[in-house]
Coordinates of C-alpha atoms in Angstrom, one line a residue:
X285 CA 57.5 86.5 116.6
X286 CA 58.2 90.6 116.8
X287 CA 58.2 92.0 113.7
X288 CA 60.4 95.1 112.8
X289 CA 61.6 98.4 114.4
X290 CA 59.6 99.9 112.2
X291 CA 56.4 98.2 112.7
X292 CA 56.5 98.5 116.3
X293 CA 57.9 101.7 117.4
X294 CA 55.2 104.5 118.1
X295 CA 54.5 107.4 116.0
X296 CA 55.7 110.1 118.3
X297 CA 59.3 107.6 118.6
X298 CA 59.6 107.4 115.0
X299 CA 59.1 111.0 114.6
X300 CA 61.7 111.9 117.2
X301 CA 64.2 109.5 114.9
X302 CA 63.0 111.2 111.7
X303 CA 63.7 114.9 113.1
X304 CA 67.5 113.5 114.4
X305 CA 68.4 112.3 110.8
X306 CA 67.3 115.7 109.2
X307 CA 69.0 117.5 112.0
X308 CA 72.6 115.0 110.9
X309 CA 71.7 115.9 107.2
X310 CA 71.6 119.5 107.7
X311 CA 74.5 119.5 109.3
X312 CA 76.7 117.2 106.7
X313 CA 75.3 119.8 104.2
X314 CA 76.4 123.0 106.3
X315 CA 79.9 121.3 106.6
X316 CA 80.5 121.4 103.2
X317 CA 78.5 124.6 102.3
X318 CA 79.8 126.7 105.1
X319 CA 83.3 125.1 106.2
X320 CA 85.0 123.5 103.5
X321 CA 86.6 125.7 100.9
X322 CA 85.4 124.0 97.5
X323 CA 86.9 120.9 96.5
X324 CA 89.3 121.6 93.2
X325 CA 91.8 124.0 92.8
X326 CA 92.2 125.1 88.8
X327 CA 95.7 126.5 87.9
X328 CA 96.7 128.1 84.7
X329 CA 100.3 127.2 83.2
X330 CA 102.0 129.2 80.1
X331 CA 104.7 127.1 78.8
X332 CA 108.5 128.4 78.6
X333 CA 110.3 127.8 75.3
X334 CA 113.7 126.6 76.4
X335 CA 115.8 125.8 73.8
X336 CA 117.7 122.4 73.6
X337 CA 121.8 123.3 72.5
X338 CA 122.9 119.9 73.0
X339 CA 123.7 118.0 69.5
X340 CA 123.4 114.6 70.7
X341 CA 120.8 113.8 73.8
X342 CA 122.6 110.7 75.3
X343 CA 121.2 111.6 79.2
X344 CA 117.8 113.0 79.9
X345 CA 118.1 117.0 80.4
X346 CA 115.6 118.3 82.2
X347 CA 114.3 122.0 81.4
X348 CA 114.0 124.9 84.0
X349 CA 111.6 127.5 82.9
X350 CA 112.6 129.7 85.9
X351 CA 115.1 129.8 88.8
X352 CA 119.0 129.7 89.2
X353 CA 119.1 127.1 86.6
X354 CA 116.4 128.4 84.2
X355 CA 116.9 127.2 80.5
X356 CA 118.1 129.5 77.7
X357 CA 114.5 130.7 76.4
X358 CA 113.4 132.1 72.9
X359 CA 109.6 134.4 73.2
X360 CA 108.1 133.5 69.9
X361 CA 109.4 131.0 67.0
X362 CA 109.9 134.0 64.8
X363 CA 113.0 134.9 67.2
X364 CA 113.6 130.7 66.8
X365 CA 113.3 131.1 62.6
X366 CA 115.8 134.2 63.0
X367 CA 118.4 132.2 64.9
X368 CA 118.0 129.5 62.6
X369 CA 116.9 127.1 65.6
X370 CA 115.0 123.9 64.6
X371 CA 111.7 123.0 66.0
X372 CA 112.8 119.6 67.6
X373 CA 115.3 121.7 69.4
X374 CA 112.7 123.4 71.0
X375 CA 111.5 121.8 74.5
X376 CA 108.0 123.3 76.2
X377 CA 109.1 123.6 80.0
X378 CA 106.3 124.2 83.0
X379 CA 106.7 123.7 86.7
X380 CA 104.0 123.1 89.3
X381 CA 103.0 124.4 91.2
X382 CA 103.6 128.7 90.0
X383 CA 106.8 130.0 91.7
X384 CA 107.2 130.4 95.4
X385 CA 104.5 127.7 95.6
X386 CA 104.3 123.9 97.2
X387 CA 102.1 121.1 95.8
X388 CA 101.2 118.9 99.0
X389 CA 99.8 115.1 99.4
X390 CA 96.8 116.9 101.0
X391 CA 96.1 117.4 97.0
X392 CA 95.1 113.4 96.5
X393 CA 95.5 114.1 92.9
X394 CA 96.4 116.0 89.7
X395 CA 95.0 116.5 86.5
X396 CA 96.1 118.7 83.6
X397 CA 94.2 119.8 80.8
X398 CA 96.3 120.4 77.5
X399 CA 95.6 123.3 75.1
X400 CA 97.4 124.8 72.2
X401 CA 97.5 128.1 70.9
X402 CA 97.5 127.6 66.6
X403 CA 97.6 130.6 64.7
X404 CA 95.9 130.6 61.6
X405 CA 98.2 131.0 58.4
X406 CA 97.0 130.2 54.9
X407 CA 99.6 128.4 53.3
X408 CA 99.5 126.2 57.0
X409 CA 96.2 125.5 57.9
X410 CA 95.3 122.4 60.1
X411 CA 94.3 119.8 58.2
X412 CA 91.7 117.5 58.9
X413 CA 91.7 114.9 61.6
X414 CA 95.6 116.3 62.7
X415 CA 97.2 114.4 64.9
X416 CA 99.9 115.3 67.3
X417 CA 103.0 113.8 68.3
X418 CA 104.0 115.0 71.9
X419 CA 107.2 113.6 73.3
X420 CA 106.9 114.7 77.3
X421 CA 108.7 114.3 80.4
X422 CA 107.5 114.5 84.0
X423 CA 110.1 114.7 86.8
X424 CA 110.0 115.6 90.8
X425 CA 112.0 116.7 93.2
X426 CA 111.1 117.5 97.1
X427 CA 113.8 121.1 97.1
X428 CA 114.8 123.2 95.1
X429 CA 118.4 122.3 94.9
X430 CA 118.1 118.5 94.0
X431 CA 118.5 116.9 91.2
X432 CA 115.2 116.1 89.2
X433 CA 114.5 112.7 89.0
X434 CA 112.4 111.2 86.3
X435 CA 108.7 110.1 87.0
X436 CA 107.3 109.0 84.0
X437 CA 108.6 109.8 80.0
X438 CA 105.9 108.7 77.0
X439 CA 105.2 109.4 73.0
X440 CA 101.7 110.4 72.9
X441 CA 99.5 111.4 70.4
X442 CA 96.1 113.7 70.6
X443 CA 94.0 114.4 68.2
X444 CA 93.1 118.3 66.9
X445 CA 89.9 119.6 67.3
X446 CA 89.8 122.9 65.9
X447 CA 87.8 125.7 64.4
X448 CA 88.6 128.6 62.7
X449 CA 85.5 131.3 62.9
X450 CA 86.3 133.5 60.3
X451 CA 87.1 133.4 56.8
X452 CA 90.4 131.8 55.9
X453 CA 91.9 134.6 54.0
X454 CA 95.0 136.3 54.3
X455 CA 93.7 138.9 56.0
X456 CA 92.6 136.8 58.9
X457 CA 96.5 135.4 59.1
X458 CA 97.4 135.3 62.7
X459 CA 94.1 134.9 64.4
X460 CA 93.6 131.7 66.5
X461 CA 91.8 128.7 65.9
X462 CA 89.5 128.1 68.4
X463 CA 90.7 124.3 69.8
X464 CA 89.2 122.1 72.0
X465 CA 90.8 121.3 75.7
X466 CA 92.8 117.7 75.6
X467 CA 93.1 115.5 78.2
X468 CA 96.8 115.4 79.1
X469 CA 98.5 113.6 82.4
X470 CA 96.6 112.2 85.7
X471 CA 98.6 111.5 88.6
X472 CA 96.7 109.2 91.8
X473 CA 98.8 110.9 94.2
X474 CA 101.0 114.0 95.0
X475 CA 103.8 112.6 97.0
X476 CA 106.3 115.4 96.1
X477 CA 106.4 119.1 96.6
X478 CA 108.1 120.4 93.2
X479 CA 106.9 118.5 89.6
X480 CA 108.6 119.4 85.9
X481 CA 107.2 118.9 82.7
X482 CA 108.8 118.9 79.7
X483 CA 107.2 119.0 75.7
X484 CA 108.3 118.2 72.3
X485 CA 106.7 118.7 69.5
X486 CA 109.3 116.2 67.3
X487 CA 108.9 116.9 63.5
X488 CA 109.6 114.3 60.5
X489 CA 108.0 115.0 57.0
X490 CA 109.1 112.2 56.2
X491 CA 107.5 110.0 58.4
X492 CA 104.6 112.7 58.1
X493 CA 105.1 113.0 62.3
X494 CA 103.6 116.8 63.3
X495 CA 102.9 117.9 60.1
X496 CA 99.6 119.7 59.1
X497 CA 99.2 120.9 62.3
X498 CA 98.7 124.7 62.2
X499 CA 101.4 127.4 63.1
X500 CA 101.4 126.7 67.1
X501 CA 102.3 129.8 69.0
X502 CA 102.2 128.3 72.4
X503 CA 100.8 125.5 74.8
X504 CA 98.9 126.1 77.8
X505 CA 98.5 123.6 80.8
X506 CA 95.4 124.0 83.0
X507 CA 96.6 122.1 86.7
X508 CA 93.5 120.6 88.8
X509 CA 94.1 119.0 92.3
X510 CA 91.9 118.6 95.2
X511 CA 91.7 121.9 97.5
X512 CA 93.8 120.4 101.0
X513 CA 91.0 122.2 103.0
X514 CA 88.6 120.0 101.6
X515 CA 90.7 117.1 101.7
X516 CA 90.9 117.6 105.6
X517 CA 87.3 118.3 106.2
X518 CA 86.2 115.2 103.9
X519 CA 88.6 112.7 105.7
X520 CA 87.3 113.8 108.7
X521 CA 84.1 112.9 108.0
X522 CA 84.7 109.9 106.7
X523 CA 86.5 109.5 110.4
X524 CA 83.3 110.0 112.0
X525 CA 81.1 107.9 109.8
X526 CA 83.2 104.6 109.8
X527 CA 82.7 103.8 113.2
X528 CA 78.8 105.1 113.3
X529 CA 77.9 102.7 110.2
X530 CA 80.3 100.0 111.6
X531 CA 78.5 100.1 114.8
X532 CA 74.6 99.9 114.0
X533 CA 75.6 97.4 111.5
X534 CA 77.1 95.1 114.4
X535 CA 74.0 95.7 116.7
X536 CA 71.9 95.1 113.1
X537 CA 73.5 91.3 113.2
X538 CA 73.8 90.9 116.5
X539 CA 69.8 91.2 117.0
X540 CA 69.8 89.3 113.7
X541 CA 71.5 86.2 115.3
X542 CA 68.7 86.6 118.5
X543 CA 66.1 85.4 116.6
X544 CA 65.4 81.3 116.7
X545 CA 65.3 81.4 112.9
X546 CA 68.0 81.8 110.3
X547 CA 68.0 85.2 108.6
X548 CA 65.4 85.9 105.4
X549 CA 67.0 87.5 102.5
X550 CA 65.8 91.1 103.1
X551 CA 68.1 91.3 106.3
X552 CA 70.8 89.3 104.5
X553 CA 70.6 91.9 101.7
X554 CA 70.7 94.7 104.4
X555 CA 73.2 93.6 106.0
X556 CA 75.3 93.9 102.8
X557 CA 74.4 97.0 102.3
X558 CA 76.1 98.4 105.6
X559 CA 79.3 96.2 104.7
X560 CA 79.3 98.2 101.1
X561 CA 78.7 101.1 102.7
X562 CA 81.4 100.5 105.3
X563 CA 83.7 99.7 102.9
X564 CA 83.8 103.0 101.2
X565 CA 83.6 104.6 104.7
X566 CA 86.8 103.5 105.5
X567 CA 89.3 106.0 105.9
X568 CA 92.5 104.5 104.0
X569 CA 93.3 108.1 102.4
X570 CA 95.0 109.1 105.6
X571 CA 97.9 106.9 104.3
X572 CA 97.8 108.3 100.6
X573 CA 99.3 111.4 102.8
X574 CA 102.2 109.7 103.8
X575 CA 102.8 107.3 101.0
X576 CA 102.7 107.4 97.7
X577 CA 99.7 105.1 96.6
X578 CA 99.1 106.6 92.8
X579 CA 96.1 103.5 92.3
X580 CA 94.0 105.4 95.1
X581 CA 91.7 106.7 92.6
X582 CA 91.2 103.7 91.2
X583 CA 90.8 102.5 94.7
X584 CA 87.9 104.9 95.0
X585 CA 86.1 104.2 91.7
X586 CA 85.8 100.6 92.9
X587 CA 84.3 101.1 96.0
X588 CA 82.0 103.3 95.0
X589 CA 80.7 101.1 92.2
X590 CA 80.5 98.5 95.0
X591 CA 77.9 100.5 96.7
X592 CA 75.9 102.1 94.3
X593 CA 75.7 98.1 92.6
X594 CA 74.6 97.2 96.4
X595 CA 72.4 99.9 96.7
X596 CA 70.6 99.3 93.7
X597 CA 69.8 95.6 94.5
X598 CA 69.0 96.3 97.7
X599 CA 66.0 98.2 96.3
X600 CA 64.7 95.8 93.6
X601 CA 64.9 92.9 96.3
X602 CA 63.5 95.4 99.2
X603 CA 60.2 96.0 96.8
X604 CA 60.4 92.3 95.7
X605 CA 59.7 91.0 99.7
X606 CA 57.2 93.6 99.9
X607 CA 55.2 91.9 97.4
X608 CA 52.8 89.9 99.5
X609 CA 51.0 87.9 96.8
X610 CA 54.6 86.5 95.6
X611 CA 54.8 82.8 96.2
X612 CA 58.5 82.6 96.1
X613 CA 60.2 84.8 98.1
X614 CA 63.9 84.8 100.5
X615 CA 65.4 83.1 97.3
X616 CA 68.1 86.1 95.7
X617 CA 67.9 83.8 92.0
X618 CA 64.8 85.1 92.3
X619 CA 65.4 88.3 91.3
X620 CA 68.4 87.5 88.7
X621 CA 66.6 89.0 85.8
X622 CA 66.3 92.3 87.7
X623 CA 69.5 92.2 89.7
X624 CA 71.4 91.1 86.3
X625 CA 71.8 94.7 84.4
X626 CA 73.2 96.3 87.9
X627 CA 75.8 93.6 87.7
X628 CA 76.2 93.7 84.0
X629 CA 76.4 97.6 83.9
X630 CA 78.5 97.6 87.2
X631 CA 81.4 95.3 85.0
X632 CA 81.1 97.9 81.9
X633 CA 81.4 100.7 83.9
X634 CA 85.0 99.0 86.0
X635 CA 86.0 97.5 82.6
X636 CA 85.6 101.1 81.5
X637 CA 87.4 102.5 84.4
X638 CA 90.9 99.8 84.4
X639 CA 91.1 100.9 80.6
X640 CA 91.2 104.6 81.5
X641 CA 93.2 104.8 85.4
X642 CA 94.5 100.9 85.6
X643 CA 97.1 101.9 82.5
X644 CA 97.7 105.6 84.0
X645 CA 99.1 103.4 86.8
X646 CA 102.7 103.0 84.9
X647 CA 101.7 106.0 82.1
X648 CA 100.1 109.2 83.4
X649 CA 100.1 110.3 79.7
X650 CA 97.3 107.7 78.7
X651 CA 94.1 108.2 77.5
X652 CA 91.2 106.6 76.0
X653 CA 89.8 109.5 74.5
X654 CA 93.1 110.2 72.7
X655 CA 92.4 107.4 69.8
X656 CA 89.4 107.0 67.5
X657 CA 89.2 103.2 68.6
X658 CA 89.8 104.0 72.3
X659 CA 87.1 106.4 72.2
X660 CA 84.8 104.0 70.2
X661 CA 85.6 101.2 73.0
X662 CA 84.9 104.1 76.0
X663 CA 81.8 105.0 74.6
X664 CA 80.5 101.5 73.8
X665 CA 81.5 100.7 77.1
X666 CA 79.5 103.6 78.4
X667 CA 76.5 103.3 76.1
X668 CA 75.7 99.7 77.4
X669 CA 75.9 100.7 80.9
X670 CA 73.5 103.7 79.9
X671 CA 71.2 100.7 78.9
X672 CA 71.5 98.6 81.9
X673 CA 70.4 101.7 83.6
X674 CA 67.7 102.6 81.7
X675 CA 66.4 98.8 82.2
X676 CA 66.8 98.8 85.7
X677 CA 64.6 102.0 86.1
X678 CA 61.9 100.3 84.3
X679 CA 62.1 97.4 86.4
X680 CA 62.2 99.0 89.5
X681 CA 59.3 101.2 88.5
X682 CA 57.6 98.7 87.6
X683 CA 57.8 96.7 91.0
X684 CA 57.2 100.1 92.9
X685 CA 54.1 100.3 91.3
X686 CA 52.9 96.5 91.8
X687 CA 53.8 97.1 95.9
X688 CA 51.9 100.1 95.7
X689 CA 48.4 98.5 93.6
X690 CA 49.1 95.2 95.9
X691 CA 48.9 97.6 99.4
X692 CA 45.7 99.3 97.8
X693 CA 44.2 96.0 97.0
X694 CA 44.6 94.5 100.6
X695 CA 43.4 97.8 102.5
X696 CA 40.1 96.3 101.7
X697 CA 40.5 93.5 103.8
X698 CA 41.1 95.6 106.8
X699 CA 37.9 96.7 108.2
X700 CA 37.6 93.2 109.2
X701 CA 40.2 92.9 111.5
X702 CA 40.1 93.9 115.0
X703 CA 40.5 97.7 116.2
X704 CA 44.0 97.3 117.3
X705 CA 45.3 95.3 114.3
X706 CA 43.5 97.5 111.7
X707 CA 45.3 100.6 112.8
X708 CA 48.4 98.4 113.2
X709 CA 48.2 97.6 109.6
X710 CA 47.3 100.7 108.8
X711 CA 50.6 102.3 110.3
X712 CA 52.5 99.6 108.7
X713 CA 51.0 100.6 105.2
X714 CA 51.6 104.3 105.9
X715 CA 55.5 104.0 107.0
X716 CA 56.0 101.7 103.7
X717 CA 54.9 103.9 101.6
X718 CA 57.0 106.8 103.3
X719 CA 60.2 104.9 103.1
X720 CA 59.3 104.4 99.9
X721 CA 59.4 108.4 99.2
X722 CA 61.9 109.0 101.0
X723 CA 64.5 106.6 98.9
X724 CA 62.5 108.4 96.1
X725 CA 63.7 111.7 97.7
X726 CA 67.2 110.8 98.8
X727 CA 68.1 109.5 94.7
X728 CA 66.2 113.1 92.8
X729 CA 68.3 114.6 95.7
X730 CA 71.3 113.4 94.1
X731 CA 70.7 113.7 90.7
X732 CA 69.5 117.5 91.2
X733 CA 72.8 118.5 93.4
X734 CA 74.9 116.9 90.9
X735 CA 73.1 118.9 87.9
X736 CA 73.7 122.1 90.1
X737 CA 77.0 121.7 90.9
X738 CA 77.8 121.4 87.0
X739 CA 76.1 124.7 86.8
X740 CA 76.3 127.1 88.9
X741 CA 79.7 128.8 89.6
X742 CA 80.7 127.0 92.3
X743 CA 79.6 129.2 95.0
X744 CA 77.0 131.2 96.7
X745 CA 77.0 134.2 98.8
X746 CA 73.9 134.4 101.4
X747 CA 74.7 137.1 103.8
X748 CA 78.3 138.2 104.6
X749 CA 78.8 134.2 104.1
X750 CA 79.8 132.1 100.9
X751 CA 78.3 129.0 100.3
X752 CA 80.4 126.4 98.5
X753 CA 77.6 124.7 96.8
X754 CA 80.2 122.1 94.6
X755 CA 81.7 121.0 98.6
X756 CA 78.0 120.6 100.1
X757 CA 76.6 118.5 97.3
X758 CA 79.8 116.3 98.0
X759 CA 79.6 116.3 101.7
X760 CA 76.0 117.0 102.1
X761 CA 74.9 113.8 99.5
X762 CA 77.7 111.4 101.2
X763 CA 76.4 112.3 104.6
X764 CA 72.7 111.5 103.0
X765 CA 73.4 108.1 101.8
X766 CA 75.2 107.5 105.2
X767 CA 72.0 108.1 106.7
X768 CA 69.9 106.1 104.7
X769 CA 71.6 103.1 105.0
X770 CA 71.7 104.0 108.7
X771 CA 68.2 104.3 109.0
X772 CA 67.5 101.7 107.1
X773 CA 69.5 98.8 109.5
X774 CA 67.9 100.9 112.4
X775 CA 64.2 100.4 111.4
X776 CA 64.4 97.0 109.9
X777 CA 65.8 95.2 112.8
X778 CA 64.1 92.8 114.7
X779 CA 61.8 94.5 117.6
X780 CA 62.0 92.8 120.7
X781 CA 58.7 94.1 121.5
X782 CA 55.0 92.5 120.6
X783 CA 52.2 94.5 119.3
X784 CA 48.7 93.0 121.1
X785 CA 48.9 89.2 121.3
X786 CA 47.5 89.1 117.9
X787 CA 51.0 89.8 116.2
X788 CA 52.4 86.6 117.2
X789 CA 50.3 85.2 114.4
X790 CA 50.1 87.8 111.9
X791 CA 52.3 88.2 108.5
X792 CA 53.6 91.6 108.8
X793 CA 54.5 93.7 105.9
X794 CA 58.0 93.1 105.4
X795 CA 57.5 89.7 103.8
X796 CA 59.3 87.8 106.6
X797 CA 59.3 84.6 105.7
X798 CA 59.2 83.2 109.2
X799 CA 55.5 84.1 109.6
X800 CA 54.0 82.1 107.6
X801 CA 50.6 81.8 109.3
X802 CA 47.6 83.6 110.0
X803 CA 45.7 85.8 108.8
X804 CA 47.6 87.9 105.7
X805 CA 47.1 91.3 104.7

């Protein structure tokens, strides 16, 4: 029986592959870095007071902050106090995108960050643990001489975070608290060109409703959505991937189904792995341009937890079959104890997730951060899956370093095998342990491009060019993990070739559990 790619194909071949995959990971990196523009667009928004005249709100009135049909608008509430015009008459308008400006489905998304401006004022100060009551509106329309029809309409509540720097005294009075950023509205999708929100800040004493909240002066909006540039260039990458994964992984299986025994785990488990990876390949945001799917990021979240959960099984069973003093082997409940955190912390994380952007489905508005208990559940929920992590590093440390003192142990045995077989073995021991370091590599990799896009500014300039670092890790790491898994179904598939007519009897390192005879290293 041939063993693997891996174990049969020459140095110099093997090289030849290694130096095409850097070449393709070079290249997904330069993508990113030197083509794309970077991936999020950050707008700022000042919102318009308009004032409400109507006595009686019986149909919903939507607010213009500018344009032919712009609302009447007050600058400050002083001007409000002198014309005697109550604050639950008072309606915070802001349009995106700015004037003379288009949002686009190329966006895939759209976040906005909430911030007030509170002025301090001693006789209203915030008080602690302030909550307020927002009544918002969010409309659309796709000219600007339609109608604006309503999207979505919510009470919410958020919770005040603020500090005031100096000493409250009065003459401090009119300085700003220093407040932290609140998550405020997430859209999945951005089907229409014009959006309108509208705020109230609804005050009851009685019912204690926005009360002890500070002198606010104004709100501020901050508008994030994905840059369309990057949007193009990272769909079209996924359009060149799908059918590159989608096709190894066919020829994977089809030399799979060759062999005259069933398939042993490890290849089952590979095999799996190129499905996952397939699966978030796919290209199905070229619809989310021309329909409006608001559950694609959902969508997304889910398939990449389905990968990374495959991916890290895939390497606690891969070091598992490379064990080659383990008695049972090709069985997966073998491996439940290690296998069960990734599960276990896969389930927090999506539980996690359809709390979060499974309600934003039919309320933009929500949040879990925005409530004491919601936060308590998000970070519980977080926490655990910190721990499953944490455990499933141990464990795969652990089995790295039994695969590692288990090869050591067995080198001894080799000076009594033939010439040919000892430098076989000896090859076979050598490209283990480099795979090995090179799924090492490819996870630090990710980890360290992820800590310097949080970083750095976003950009380098190297030469008269600008490097978008945030749009190479993206591309750049996607691209890598393409490769690996690539790689991965290319060298672990069955060789058709023999090596010396000793093979045919030997065990070779990948624990296939075919070859059970022989002589065992």
């Amino acid at each position: 029986m041939a063993g693997a790619i891996i174990e049969n194909m020459s140095t110099k071949k093997l090289v030849i592959v290694g130096v095409i995959l850097l070449l393709f990971q070079a290249f997904a990196f330069m993508v990113g870095g030197l083509i794309a523009p970077s991936p999020k667009i950050a707008v700022h928004y000042l919102a318009t007071k308009c004032v409400d005249t109507a006595k009686h709100r019986q149909e919903t009135k939507w607010f213009m902050p500018w344009g032919p049909n712009q609302c009447d608008k007050i600058r400050s509430f002083d001007e409000a106090t002198a014309k005697k015009i109550e604050a639950n008459n008072i309606v915070f308008a802001v349009h995106i995108p700015l004037p003379n400006k288009q949002m686009s489905p190329w966006f895939q998304f759209m976040l906005v960050i909430l911030q007030f401006d509170i002025a301090f004022k001693v006789y209203n100060q915030i008080e602690d643990g302030a909550m307020v009551t927002i009544d918002v509106g969010l409309a659309y329309r796709d000219d600007t001489v339609s109608e604006w029809t309503e999207m979505a309409h919510s009470f919410e509540q958020r919770k005040l975070s603020c500090n005031f720097t100096t000493a409250k005294t009065f003459e401090n009075e009119g300085r700003y608290y220093e407040c932290d950023l609140l998550p405020f509205m997430e859209v999945g999708s951005v089907a229409h060109k014009y959006y309108l929100l509208n705020i109230r800040l609804p005050v009851n004493e009685r019912k204690k409703v926005n009360v002890g909240i500070g002198e606010i002066k104004d709100i501020r909006l901050v508008g994030i959505h994905q840059n369309g540039g990057f949007t193009k260039v990272w769909f079209a990458m996924k359009t060149f991937l799908t059918p590159s994964i989608l096709i190894i992984m066919i020829w994977y299986w089809r030399r799979i189904t060759l062999m005259s025994r069933p398939p042993v785990l490890l290849e089952k488990v590979i095999f799996a792995l190129g499905i996952s990876m397939t699966f978030i390949n796919i290209p199905v945001e070229w619809f989310s341009v021309g329909f409006n799917w608001t559950w694609m990021l959902l969508f997304g979240d889910i398939r990449q937890g389905i990968f990374y959960s495959m991916l890290l099984s895939f390497w606690i069973i891969f070091c598992g079959e490379h064990l080659m003093d383990q008695m049972e082997r090709n069985r997966f409940s073998v491996y439940w104890k290690q296998v069960g955190p990734v599960v276990f912390g896969s389930f927090c994380l999506f539980i996690f997730d359809m709390c979060e952007r499974g309600v934003q489905l039919t309320n933009p508005f929500y949040s879990i951060w925005a409530s004491d208990v919601g936060t308590e559940l998000a970070m519980a929920f977080i926490i655990v899956a910190g721990i499953c992590a944490c455990l499933y590093f141990l464990f795969l440390c652990f089995m790295v370093f039994q695969v590692f003192r288990n090869i050591s142990g067995k080198r001894s045995s080799l000076p009594a095998m033939s010439k040919a077989r000892h430098l076989h073995y000896e090859g076979l021991i050598f490209r283990f342990k480099f795979l090995m370091l090179v799924t090492l590599t490819c996870a630090a990799m990710t980890v360290i491009f992820f800590i310097i896009s949080q970083v750095n500014e976003g950009h380098w300039h190297w030469g008269e060019h600008t490097v978008q670092v945030n749009s190479a890790f993206f591309t750049g790491i996607y691209g890598m993990w393409n490769l690996y898994v690539f790689a991965i179904m290319f060298l672990y598939a069955p060789s058709h070739e023999r090596y010396g007519d000793e093979q045919s009897s030997g065990q070779c390192i990948t624990g296939d559990a075919g070859a059970n005879s022989g002589e065992d290293i």
